[in-house]
mmCIF file of N, CA and C in Angstrom:
data_model
loop_
_atom_site.group_PDB
_atom_site.id
_atom_site.type_symbol
_atom_site.label_atom_id
_atom_site.label_comp_id
_atom_site.label_asym_id
_atom_site.label_seq_id
_atom_site.Cartn_x
_atom_site.Cartn_y
_atom_site.Cartn_z
ATOM 1 N N MET A 1 60.844 104.757 -57.388
ATOM 2 C CA MET A 1 61.712 105.863 -57.558
ATOM 3 C C MET A 1 62.730 104.924 -58.780
ATOM 4 N N ILE A 2 62.766 105.701 -59.504
ATOM 5 C CA ILE A 2 63.761 105.401 -60.609
ATOM 6 C C ILE A 2 65.109 106.131 -60.634
ATOM 7 N N ALA A 3 66.388 105.348 -60.168
ATOM 8 C CA ALA A 3 67.658 105.980 -60.029
ATOM 9 C C ALA A 3 68.129 106.695 -61.512
ATOM 10 N N ALA A 4 68.632 107.751 -61.443
ATOM 11 C CA ALA A 4 68.993 108.349 -62.663
ATOM 12 C C ALA A 4 70.492 107.461 -63.048
ATOM 13 N N PRO A 5 70.465 106.986 -64.475
ATOM 14 C CA PRO A 5 71.665 106.669 -64.951
ATOM 15 C C PRO A 5 73.032 107.253 -64.524
ATOM 16 N N ARG A 6 74.132 106.486 -64.016
ATOM 17 C CA ARG A 6 75.302 106.716 -63.580
ATOM 18 C C ARG A 6 76.162 107.164 -64.680
ATOM 19 N N ARG A 7 76.981 108.232 -64.759
ATOM 20 C CA ARG A 7 77.774 108.500 -66.019
ATOM 21 C C ARG A 7 78.984 107.650 -66.007
ATOM 22 N N ALA A 8 79.166 107.175 -66.739
ATOM 23 C CA ALA A 8 80.533 106.072 -67.014
ATOM 24 C C ALA A 8 81.917 107.021 -66.838
ATOM 25 N N MET A 9 82.651 106.755 -65.825
ATOM 26 C CA MET A 9 83.873 107.240 -65.534
ATOM 27 C C MET A 9 84.857 107.083 -66.665
ATOM 28 N N VAL A 10 85.209 108.318 -67.030
ATOM 29 C CA VAL A 10 85.906 108.246 -68.085
ATOM 30 C C VAL A 10 87.449 108.741 -67.816
ATOM 31 N N ARG A 11 88.258 108.031 -67.945
ATOM 32 C CA ARG A 11 89.816 108.692 -67.519
ATOM 33 C C ARG A 11 90.608 109.236 -68.611
ATOM 34 N N ARG A 12 91.326 110.292 -67.951
ATOM 35 C CA ARG A 12 92.413 110.568 -69.181
ATOM 36 C C ARG A 12 93.515 109.628 -69.120
ATOM 37 N N MET A 13 93.980 109.346 -69.972
ATOM 38 C CA MET A 13 95.330 108.668 -70.101
ATOM 39 C C MET A 13 96.419 109.396 -69.882
ATOM 40 N N THR A 14 97.059 108.849 -68.956
ATOM 41 C CA THR A 14 98.262 109.507 -68.285
ATOM 42 C C THR A 14 99.355 108.986 -68.996
ATOM 43 N N PRO A 15 100.569 109.912 -68.651
ATOM 44 C CA PRO A 15 102.084 109.346 -69.358
ATOM 45 C C PRO A 15 102.106 107.847 -68.930
ATOM 46 N N LYS A 16 101.818 107.439 -67.190
ATOM 47 C CA LYS A 16 102.091 106.117 -66.925
ATOM 48 C C LYS A 16 101.101 105.215 -67.991
ATOM 49 N N HIS A 17 99.996 105.704 -68.049
ATOM 50 C CA HIS A 17 99.239 104.561 -68.767
ATOM 51 C C HIS A 17 99.980 104.272 -70.303
ATOM 52 N N SER A 18 99.748 105.791 -71.047
ATOM 53 C CA SER A 18 100.894 105.533 -72.284
ATOM 54 C C SER A 18 101.785 104.457 -72.393
ATOM 55 N N ILE A 19 102.753 104.738 -71.455
ATOM 56 C CA ILE A 19 103.960 104.132 -71.426
ATOM 57 C C ILE A 19 103.700 102.591 -71.250
ATOM 58 N N ALA A 20 102.694 102.202 -70.198
ATOM 59 C CA ALA A 20 102.390 100.749 -70.098
ATOM 60 C C ALA A 20 101.608 100.283 -71.338
ATOM 61 N N ALA A 21 101.042 100.944 -72.077
ATOM 62 C CA ALA A 21 100.103 100.543 -73.397
ATOM 63 C C ALA A 21 101.508 100.066 -74.386
ATOM 64 N N ILE A 22 102.613 101.216 -74.483
ATOM 65 C CA ILE A 22 103.475 101.240 -75.340
ATOM 66 C C ILE A 22 104.222 99.604 -75.166
ATOM 67 N N ALA A 23 104.473 99.617 -73.907
ATOM 68 C CA ALA A 23 105.402 98.544 -73.520
ATOM 69 C C ALA A 23 104.686 97.110 -73.723
ATOM 70 N N ALA A 24 103.264 97.494 -73.292
ATOM 71 C CA ALA A 24 102.408 95.491 -73.733
ATOM 72 C C ALA A 24 102.718 95.420 -75.483
ATOM 73 N N LEU A 25 102.546 96.342 -76.017
ATOM 74 C CA LEU A 25 102.843 96.332 -77.461
ATOM 75 C C LEU A 25 103.895 95.901 -78.137
ATOM 76 N N LEU A 26 105.207 96.603 -77.194
ATOM 77 C CA LEU A 26 106.274 96.494 -77.586
ATOM 78 C C LEU A 26 106.627 94.865 -77.366
ATOM 79 N N ILE A 27 106.401 94.611 -76.328
ATOM 80 C CA ILE A 27 106.522 93.059 -75.958
ATOM 81 C C ILE A 27 105.804 92.008 -76.832
ATOM 82 N N ALA A 28 104.521 92.263 -77.140
ATOM 83 C CA ALA A 28 104.025 91.734 -78.040
ATOM 84 C C ALA A 28 104.247 91.218 -79.489
ATOM 85 N N SER A 29 104.853 92.866 -80.036
ATOM 86 C CA SER A 29 105.320 92.704 -81.421
ATOM 87 C C SER A 29 106.975 91.879 -81.139
ATOM 88 N N THR A 30 107.696 91.954 -79.948
ATOM 89 C CA THR A 30 108.996 91.364 -79.892
ATOM 90 C C THR A 30 108.987 89.936 -80.049
ATOM 91 N N ALA A 31 107.645 88.981 -79.118
ATOM 92 C CA ALA A 31 107.511 87.847 -79.221
ATOM 93 C C ALA A 31 106.916 87.394 -80.435
ATOM 94 N N GLN A 32 106.010 88.264 -81.447
ATOM 95 C CA GLN A 32 105.769 87.754 -82.593
ATOM 96 C C GLN A 32 106.865 87.708 -83.496
ATOM 97 N N ALA A 33 107.777 88.631 -83.520
ATOM 98 C CA ALA A 33 108.916 88.712 -84.515
ATOM 99 C C ALA A 33 110.128 87.637 -83.989
ATOM 100 N N SER A 34 110.080 87.048 -83.072
ATOM 101 C CA SER A 34 110.999 86.225 -82.680
ATOM 102 C C SER A 34 111.081 84.653 -83.140
ATOM 103 N N GLY A 35 109.974 84.502 -83.909
ATOM 104 C CA GLY A 35 109.560 83.205 -83.858
ATOM 105 C C GLY A 35 111.081 82.199 -84.981
ATOM 106 N N ASP A 36 111.603 82.526 -85.499
ATOM 107 C CA ASP A 36 112.990 81.998 -86.083
ATOM 108 C C ASP A 36 114.037 82.413 -85.883
ATOM 109 N N ILE A 37 115.024 82.118 -85.141
ATOM 110 C CA ILE A 37 116.022 82.936 -84.829
ATOM 111 C C ILE A 37 117.004 82.719 -85.754
ATOM 112 N N GLN A 38 117.042 81.962 -86.719
ATOM 113 C CA GLN A 38 117.888 81.744 -87.615
ATOM 114 C C GLN A 38 117.895 82.816 -88.837
ATOM 115 N N ASN A 39 116.248 82.980 -88.938
ATOM 116 C CA ASN A 39 116.090 84.062 -90.032
ATOM 117 C C ASN A 39 115.723 85.232 -89.898
ATOM 118 N N HIS A 40 115.965 85.624 -88.369
ATOM 119 C CA HIS A 40 115.418 86.656 -87.741
ATOM 120 C C HIS A 40 115.857 87.852 -88.423
ATOM 121 N N GLU A 41 114.923 89.133 -88.368
ATOM 122 C CA GLU A 41 115.465 90.282 -88.784
ATOM 123 C C GLU A 41 116.264 90.886 -88.458
ATOM 124 N N VAL A 42 116.780 90.825 -87.124
ATOM 125 C CA VAL A 42 118.038 91.511 -86.781
ATOM 126 C C VAL A 42 119.025 90.863 -87.252
ATOM 127 N N GLN A 43 119.156 89.510 -87.064
ATOM 128 C CA GLN A 43 120.164 88.797 -87.605
ATOM 129 C C GLN A 43 120.689 89.312 -89.036
ATOM 130 N N ARG A 44 119.688 89.233 -89.603
ATOM 131 C CA ARG A 44 119.976 89.731 -91.215
ATOM 132 C C ARG A 44 120.428 91.175 -91.228
ATOM 133 N N ILE A 45 119.882 91.920 -90.289
ATOM 134 C CA ILE A 45 120.624 93.464 -90.659
ATOM 135 C C ILE A 45 122.064 93.124 -90.065
ATOM 136 N N TYR A 46 122.596 92.604 -88.977
ATOM 137 C CA TYR A 46 123.671 92.528 -88.821
ATOM 138 C C TYR A 46 124.599 91.801 -89.616
ATOM 139 N N LEU A 47 124.269 90.596 -90.011
ATOM 140 C CA LEU A 47 124.972 89.499 -90.955
ATOM 141 C C LEU A 47 125.028 90.238 -92.537
ATOM 142 N N GLU A 48 124.175 90.759 -92.965
ATOM 143 C CA GLU A 48 123.953 91.027 -94.798
ATOM 144 C C GLU A 48 123.809 92.517 -94.681
ATOM 145 N N GLU A 49 123.485 93.366 -94.008
ATOM 146 C CA GLU A 49 123.163 94.847 -94.388
ATOM 147 C C GLU A 49 124.638 95.731 -94.162
ATOM 148 N N SER A 50 124.776 96.891 -94.714
ATOM 149 C CA SER A 50 125.807 97.574 -94.188
ATOM 150 C C SER A 50 125.699 98.154 -92.812
ATOM 151 N N CYS A 51 127.017 98.400 -91.981
ATOM 152 C CA CYS A 51 126.943 98.904 -91.056
ATOM 153 C C CYS A 51 126.081 99.869 -90.494
ATOM 154 N N SER A 52 126.009 100.675 -91.699
ATOM 155 C CA SER A 52 125.423 102.218 -91.387
ATOM 156 C C SER A 52 123.755 101.885 -91.305
ATOM 157 N N GLU A 53 123.159 100.765 -91.702
ATOM 158 C CA GLU A 53 121.669 100.416 -91.351
ATOM 159 C C GLU A 53 122.029 100.434 -89.885
ATOM 160 N N VAL A 54 122.572 99.279 -89.199
ATOM 161 C CA VAL A 54 122.799 99.274 -87.865
ATOM 162 C C VAL A 54 122.607 100.518 -87.033
ATOM 163 N N ILE A 55 123.635 101.394 -87.670
ATOM 164 C CA ILE A 55 123.770 102.988 -87.261
ATOM 165 C C ILE A 55 122.705 103.656 -87.115
ATOM 166 N N ARG A 56 121.622 103.608 -88.264
ATOM 167 C CA ARG A 56 120.737 104.460 -88.709
ATOM 168 C C ARG A 56 119.685 103.671 -87.775
ATOM 169 N N ILE A 57 119.307 102.424 -87.113
ATOM 170 C CA ILE A 57 118.176 102.060 -86.790
ATOM 171 C C ILE A 57 118.478 102.585 -85.261
ATOM 172 N N LEU A 58 119.484 102.297 -84.781
ATOM 173 C CA LEU A 58 119.961 102.847 -83.353
ATOM 174 C C LEU A 58 119.900 104.398 -83.015
ATOM 175 N N ASP A 59 120.058 105.178 -84.103
ATOM 176 C CA ASP A 59 119.715 106.540 -84.076
ATOM 177 C C ASP A 59 118.451 107.130 -84.548
ATOM 178 N N SER A 60 117.528 106.115 -84.753
ATOM 179 C CA SER A 60 116.230 106.313 -85.321
ATOM 180 C C SER A 60 115.374 106.712 -84.110
ATOM 181 N N GLN A 61 114.143 107.508 -84.352
ATOM 182 C CA GLN A 61 113.208 107.916 -83.441
ATOM 183 C C GLN A 61 112.037 106.851 -83.788
ATOM 184 N N PRO A 62 111.730 105.929 -83.150
ATOM 185 C CA PRO A 62 110.533 105.166 -84.006
ATOM 186 C C PRO A 62 109.159 105.910 -84.267
ATOM 187 N N ASP A 63 108.765 105.978 -85.005
ATOM 188 C CA ASP A 63 107.351 106.928 -85.803
ATOM 189 C C ASP A 63 106.116 106.137 -85.575
ATOM 190 N N PHE A 64 105.391 106.995 -84.776
ATOM 191 C CA PHE A 64 104.150 106.564 -84.334
ATOM 192 C C PHE A 64 102.799 107.374 -85.144
ATOM 193 N N SER A 65 103.605 107.983 -86.205
ATOM 194 C CA SER A 65 102.414 108.584 -87.046
ATOM 195 C C SER A 65 101.477 107.835 -87.718
ATOM 196 N N ASP A 66 102.354 106.461 -88.011
ATOM 197 C CA ASP A 66 101.143 105.469 -88.873
ATOM 198 C C ASP A 66 100.384 104.745 -87.749
ATOM 199 N N GLY A 67 100.577 104.957 -86.525
ATOM 200 C CA GLY A 67 99.731 104.142 -85.712
ATOM 201 C C GLY A 67 100.664 103.772 -84.532
ATOM 202 N N VAL A 68 99.938 102.990 -83.454
ATOM 203 C CA VAL A 68 100.900 102.793 -82.372
ATOM 204 C C VAL A 68 101.384 101.310 -82.767
ATOM 205 N N GLU A 69 100.902 100.481 -83.627
ATOM 206 C CA GLU A 69 101.378 98.992 -83.749
ATOM 207 C C GLU A 69 102.584 99.225 -84.710
ATOM 208 N N ASN A 70 102.653 100.156 -85.572
ATOM 209 C CA ASN A 70 103.878 100.279 -86.602
ATOM 210 C C ASN A 70 104.953 100.726 -85.569
ATOM 211 N N GLY A 71 104.697 101.845 -84.726
ATOM 212 C CA GLY A 71 105.694 102.741 -84.048
ATOM 213 C C GLY A 71 106.438 101.470 -83.005
ATOM 214 N N SER A 72 105.464 100.524 -82.568
ATOM 215 C CA SER A 72 105.893 99.551 -81.569
ATOM 216 C C SER A 72 106.856 98.654 -81.932
ATOM 217 N N GLN A 73 106.445 98.229 -83.587
ATOM 218 C CA GLN A 73 107.455 97.353 -84.062
ATOM 219 C C GLN A 73 108.442 97.996 -84.306
ATOM 220 N N GLU A 74 108.693 98.997 -84.661
ATOM 221 C CA GLU A 74 109.967 99.887 -84.988
ATOM 222 C C GLU A 74 110.916 100.063 -83.855
ATOM 223 N N MET A 75 110.155 100.256 -82.725
ATOM 224 C CA MET A 75 110.668 100.455 -81.226
ATOM 225 C C MET A 75 111.223 98.825 -80.762
ATOM 226 N N ALA A 76 110.575 98.017 -81.484
ATOM 227 C CA ALA A 76 110.787 96.635 -81.228
ATOM 228 C C ALA A 76 112.174 96.406 -81.717
ATOM 229 N N VAL A 77 112.094 96.589 -82.833
ATOM 230 C CA VAL A 77 113.385 96.313 -83.797
ATOM 231 C C VAL A 77 114.556 96.933 -83.092
ATOM 232 N N GLN A 78 114.337 98.123 -83.012
ATOM 233 C CA GLN A 78 115.408 99.343 -82.163
ATOM 234 C C GLN A 78 116.217 98.399 -80.975
ATOM 235 N N ALA A 79 114.892 98.119 -80.068
ATOM 236 C CA ALA A 79 115.518 97.339 -78.795
ATOM 237 C C ALA A 79 116.395 96.082 -78.973
ATOM 238 N N MET A 80 115.891 95.180 -80.171
ATOM 239 C CA MET A 80 116.674 94.191 -80.206
ATOM 240 C C MET A 80 118.010 94.658 -80.965
ATOM 241 N N VAL A 81 118.006 95.243 -81.694
ATOM 242 C CA VAL A 81 119.431 95.973 -82.383
ATOM 243 C C VAL A 81 120.258 96.272 -81.453
ATOM 244 N N TRP A 82 119.903 97.133 -80.353
ATOM 245 C CA TRP A 82 120.437 97.332 -79.134
ATOM 246 C C TRP A 82 121.063 96.100 -78.387
ATOM 247 N N GLY A 83 120.052 95.500 -77.986
ATOM 248 C CA GLY A 83 120.386 94.249 -77.328
ATOM 249 C C GLY A 83 121.438 93.098 -77.969
ATOM 250 N N HIS A 84 121.171 92.995 -79.336
ATOM 251 C CA HIS A 84 122.523 92.538 -80.026
ATOM 252 C C HIS A 84 123.628 92.913 -79.808
ATOM 253 N N LEU A 85 124.087 94.471 -79.839
ATOM 254 C CA LEU A 85 125.212 94.992 -79.566
ATOM 255 C C LEU A 85 125.541 94.868 -78.333
ATOM 256 N N LEU A 86 124.712 95.035 -77.363
ATOM 257 C CA LEU A 86 125.137 94.818 -76.041
ATOM 258 C C LEU A 86 125.450 93.660 -75.621
ATOM 259 N N GLY A 87 124.885 92.797 -76.156
ATOM 260 C CA GLY A 87 125.200 91.099 -75.845
ATOM 261 C C GLY A 87 126.614 90.860 -76.520
ATOM 262 N N VAL A 88 126.970 91.266 -77.624
ATOM 263 C CA VAL A 88 128.445 90.824 -78.244
ATOM 264 C C VAL A 88 129.301 91.679 -77.389
ATOM 265 N N GLU A 89 129.104 92.383 -76.829
ATOM 266 C CA GLU A 89 129.925 93.483 -76.151
ATOM 267 C C GLU A 89 130.013 92.617 -74.713
ATOM 268 N N THR A 90 129.189 92.510 -74.111
ATOM 269 C CA THR A 90 129.107 91.574 -72.646
ATOM 270 C C THR A 90 130.088 90.061 -73.038
ATOM 271 N N ALA A 91 129.777 89.434 -74.330
ATOM 272 C CA ALA A 91 130.277 88.156 -74.622
ATOM 273 C C ALA A 91 131.799 88.252 -74.834
ATOM 274 N N ASN A 92 132.323 89.545 -75.170
ATOM 275 C CA ASN A 92 133.387 90.061 -75.847
ATOM 276 C C ASN A 92 134.014 91.204 -74.891
ATOM 277 N N PRO A 93 134.455 91.064 -73.699
ATOM 278 C CA PRO A 93 135.123 92.499 -72.624
ATOM 279 C C PRO A 93 136.128 92.819 -73.536
ATOM 280 N N GLY A 94 136.166 94.275 -73.413
ATOM 281 C CA GLY A 94 137.398 94.895 -74.066
ATOM 282 C C GLY A 94 137.357 94.984 -75.550
ATOM 283 N N ILE A 95 136.068 94.874 -76.294
ATOM 284 C CA ILE A 95 136.232 95.007 -77.955
ATOM 285 C C ILE A 95 135.684 96.672 -78.041
ATOM 286 N N ARG A 96 135.813 97.419 -76.793
ATOM 287 C CA ARG A 96 135.620 98.654 -77.082
ATOM 288 C C ARG A 96 137.128 99.441 -77.528
ATOM 289 N N GLY A 97 137.989 98.874 -77.352
ATOM 290 C CA GLY A 97 139.221 99.415 -77.836
ATOM 291 C C GLY A 97 139.626 100.530 -77.128
ATOM 292 N N THR A 98 139.908 101.564 -77.454
ATOM 293 C CA THR A 98 140.145 103.107 -77.526
ATOM 294 C C THR A 98 138.883 103.812 -76.581
ATOM 295 N N HIS A 99 137.818 103.556 -77.667
ATOM 296 C CA HIS A 99 136.529 104.350 -77.469
ATOM 297 C C HIS A 99 135.758 104.135 -76.171
ATOM 298 N N GLU A 100 135.087 104.994 -75.841
ATOM 299 C CA GLU A 100 134.218 105.092 -74.228
ATOM 300 C C GLU A 100 133.031 103.956 -74.439
ATOM 301 N N THR A 101 132.583 103.579 -75.560
ATOM 302 C CA THR A 101 131.367 102.808 -75.753
ATOM 303 C C THR A 101 131.926 101.850 -77.487
ATOM 304 N N ILE A 102 130.973 100.885 -76.897
ATOM 305 C CA ILE A 102 131.214 99.930 -78.404
ATOM 306 C C ILE A 102 130.385 100.860 -79.430
ATOM 307 N N LEU A 103 129.371 101.233 -79.187
ATOM 308 C CA LEU A 103 128.552 102.002 -80.446
ATOM 309 C C LEU A 103 129.729 103.369 -80.885
ATOM 310 N N GLN A 104 130.554 103.923 -80.040
ATOM 311 C CA GLN A 104 131.591 104.969 -80.511
ATOM 312 C C GLN A 104 132.252 104.264 -81.422
ATOM 313 N N ARG A 105 132.797 103.133 -81.272
ATOM 314 C CA ARG A 105 133.918 102.338 -82.292
ATOM 315 C C ARG A 105 133.106 102.042 -83.096
ATOM 316 N N LEU A 106 131.981 101.645 -83.137
ATOM 317 C CA LEU A 106 131.415 100.961 -84.355
ATOM 318 C C LEU A 106 130.801 102.070 -85.231
ATOM 319 N N ARG A 107 130.480 103.159 -84.883
ATOM 320 C CA ARG A 107 130.186 104.222 -85.487
ATOM 321 C C ARG A 107 131.183 104.674 -86.245
ATOM 322 N N ALA A 108 132.433 105.060 -85.502
ATOM 323 C CA ALA A 108 133.655 105.438 -86.288
ATOM 324 C C ALA A 108 134.512 104.776 -87.401
ATOM 325 N N ASP A 109 134.225 103.514 -87.100
ATOM 326 C CA ASP A 109 134.774 102.504 -88.116
ATOM 327 C C ASP A 109 133.882 102.537 -89.420
ATOM 328 N N CYS A 110 132.506 102.284 -89.263
ATOM 329 C CA CYS A 110 131.435 102.508 -90.276
ATOM 330 C C CYS A 110 131.161 103.815 -90.873
ATOM 331 N N ALA A 111 131.971 104.927 -90.338
ATOM 332 C CA ALA A 111 132.197 105.922 -91.253
ATOM 333 C C ALA A 111 133.126 105.838 -92.068
ATOM 334 N N ALA A 112 134.078 105.115 -91.565
ATOM 335 C CA ALA A 112 135.432 105.369 -92.389
ATOM 336 C C ALA A 112 135.187 104.293 -93.467
ATOM 337 N N ASP A 113 134.565 103.008 -93.364
ATOM 338 C CA ASP A 113 134.366 102.313 -94.393
ATOM 339 C C ASP A 113 132.777 101.824 -94.235
ATOM 340 N N ASP A 114 131.696 101.965 -94.855
ATOM 341 C CA ASP A 114 130.416 101.355 -94.322
ATOM 342 C C ASP A 114 130.031 100.159 -95.553
ATOM 343 N N SER A 115 131.237 99.710 -96.358
ATOM 344 C CA SER A 115 130.849 98.370 -96.827
ATOM 345 C C SER A 115 130.994 97.236 -96.236
ATOM 346 N N ARG A 116 131.353 97.079 -94.974
ATOM 347 C CA ARG A 116 131.461 95.947 -94.109
ATOM 348 C C ARG A 116 129.825 96.029 -93.428
ATOM 349 N N THR A 117 129.733 94.622 -92.952
ATOM 350 C CA THR A 117 128.758 94.549 -91.977
ATOM 351 C C THR A 117 128.850 94.581 -90.661
ATOM 352 N N ALA A 118 127.998 95.077 -89.794
ATOM 353 C CA ALA A 118 128.363 95.339 -88.690
ATOM 354 C C ALA A 118 128.879 94.061 -87.762
ATOM 355 N N MET A 119 128.233 92.944 -88.201
ATOM 356 C CA MET A 119 128.929 91.695 -87.669
ATOM 357 C C MET A 119 130.312 91.446 -88.114
ATOM 358 N N GLN A 120 130.600 92.068 -89.343
ATOM 359 C CA GLN A 120 132.203 91.796 -89.743
ATOM 360 C C GLN A 120 132.763 92.634 -89.046
ATOM 361 N N LEU A 121 132.667 94.157 -88.389
ATOM 362 C CA LEU A 121 133.379 94.929 -87.734
ATOM 363 C C LEU A 121 133.268 94.349 -86.365
ATOM 364 N N LEU A 122 132.260 93.719 -85.548
ATOM 365 C CA LEU A 122 131.970 93.174 -84.326
ATOM 366 C C LEU A 122 133.129 91.925 -84.241
ATOM 367 N N THR A 123 133.015 91.026 -85.263
ATOM 368 C CA THR A 123 133.809 89.900 -85.218
ATOM 369 C C THR A 123 135.189 90.345 -85.530
ATOM 370 N N GLY A 124 135.630 91.263 -86.044
ATOM 371 C CA GLY A 124 136.899 91.772 -86.104
ATOM 372 C C GLY A 124 137.550 92.394 -84.597
ATOM 373 N N TYR A 125 136.749 93.297 -83.857
ATOM 374 C CA TYR A 125 136.875 93.595 -82.665
ATOM 375 C C TYR A 125 137.192 92.664 -81.710
ATOM 376 N N ALA A 126 136.711 91.290 -81.632
ATOM 377 C CA ALA A 126 136.653 90.488 -81.002
ATOM 378 C C ALA A 126 137.984 89.560 -81.059
ATOM 379 N N ALA A 127 138.369 89.286 -82.196
ATOM 380 C CA ALA A 127 139.398 88.825 -82.898
ATOM 381 C C ALA A 127 140.589 89.483 -82.387
ATOM 382 N N GLU A 128 140.535 90.655 -82.014
ATOM 383 C CA GLU A 128 141.848 91.749 -81.754
ATOM 384 C C GLU A 128 142.078 91.299 -80.381
ATOM 385 N N ARG A 129 141.410 91.149 -79.522
ATOM 386 C CA ARG A 129 141.515 91.148 -78.325
ATOM 387 C C ARG A 129 142.583 90.026 -77.625
#
């Protein structure tokens, strides 16, 4: 007697699986992007770009319309930009000034004069302490 072939079990991807897949891609793209810290993209953004570029990245929604890889790379850069901002704040307690968050202070000062880099503003905050 010949057994009937079994159907392959096909599972639908649940939100839990989607999150795990995105997390794996995020970790992979972060590791790939972090090879040379001296010339790292996030360092360049903080040191060379207008502070408005940092705000734009922090406010953006990663775009997955061009594929998961591109969206996950955007997500990785955004996570690293957040990490840099929070790292500076952690290393320099009190740089929030009268603002509730460091982002609020950075956003307000950048709106007043976006010719400065985010690092110039953050360094100035640290010097005021």
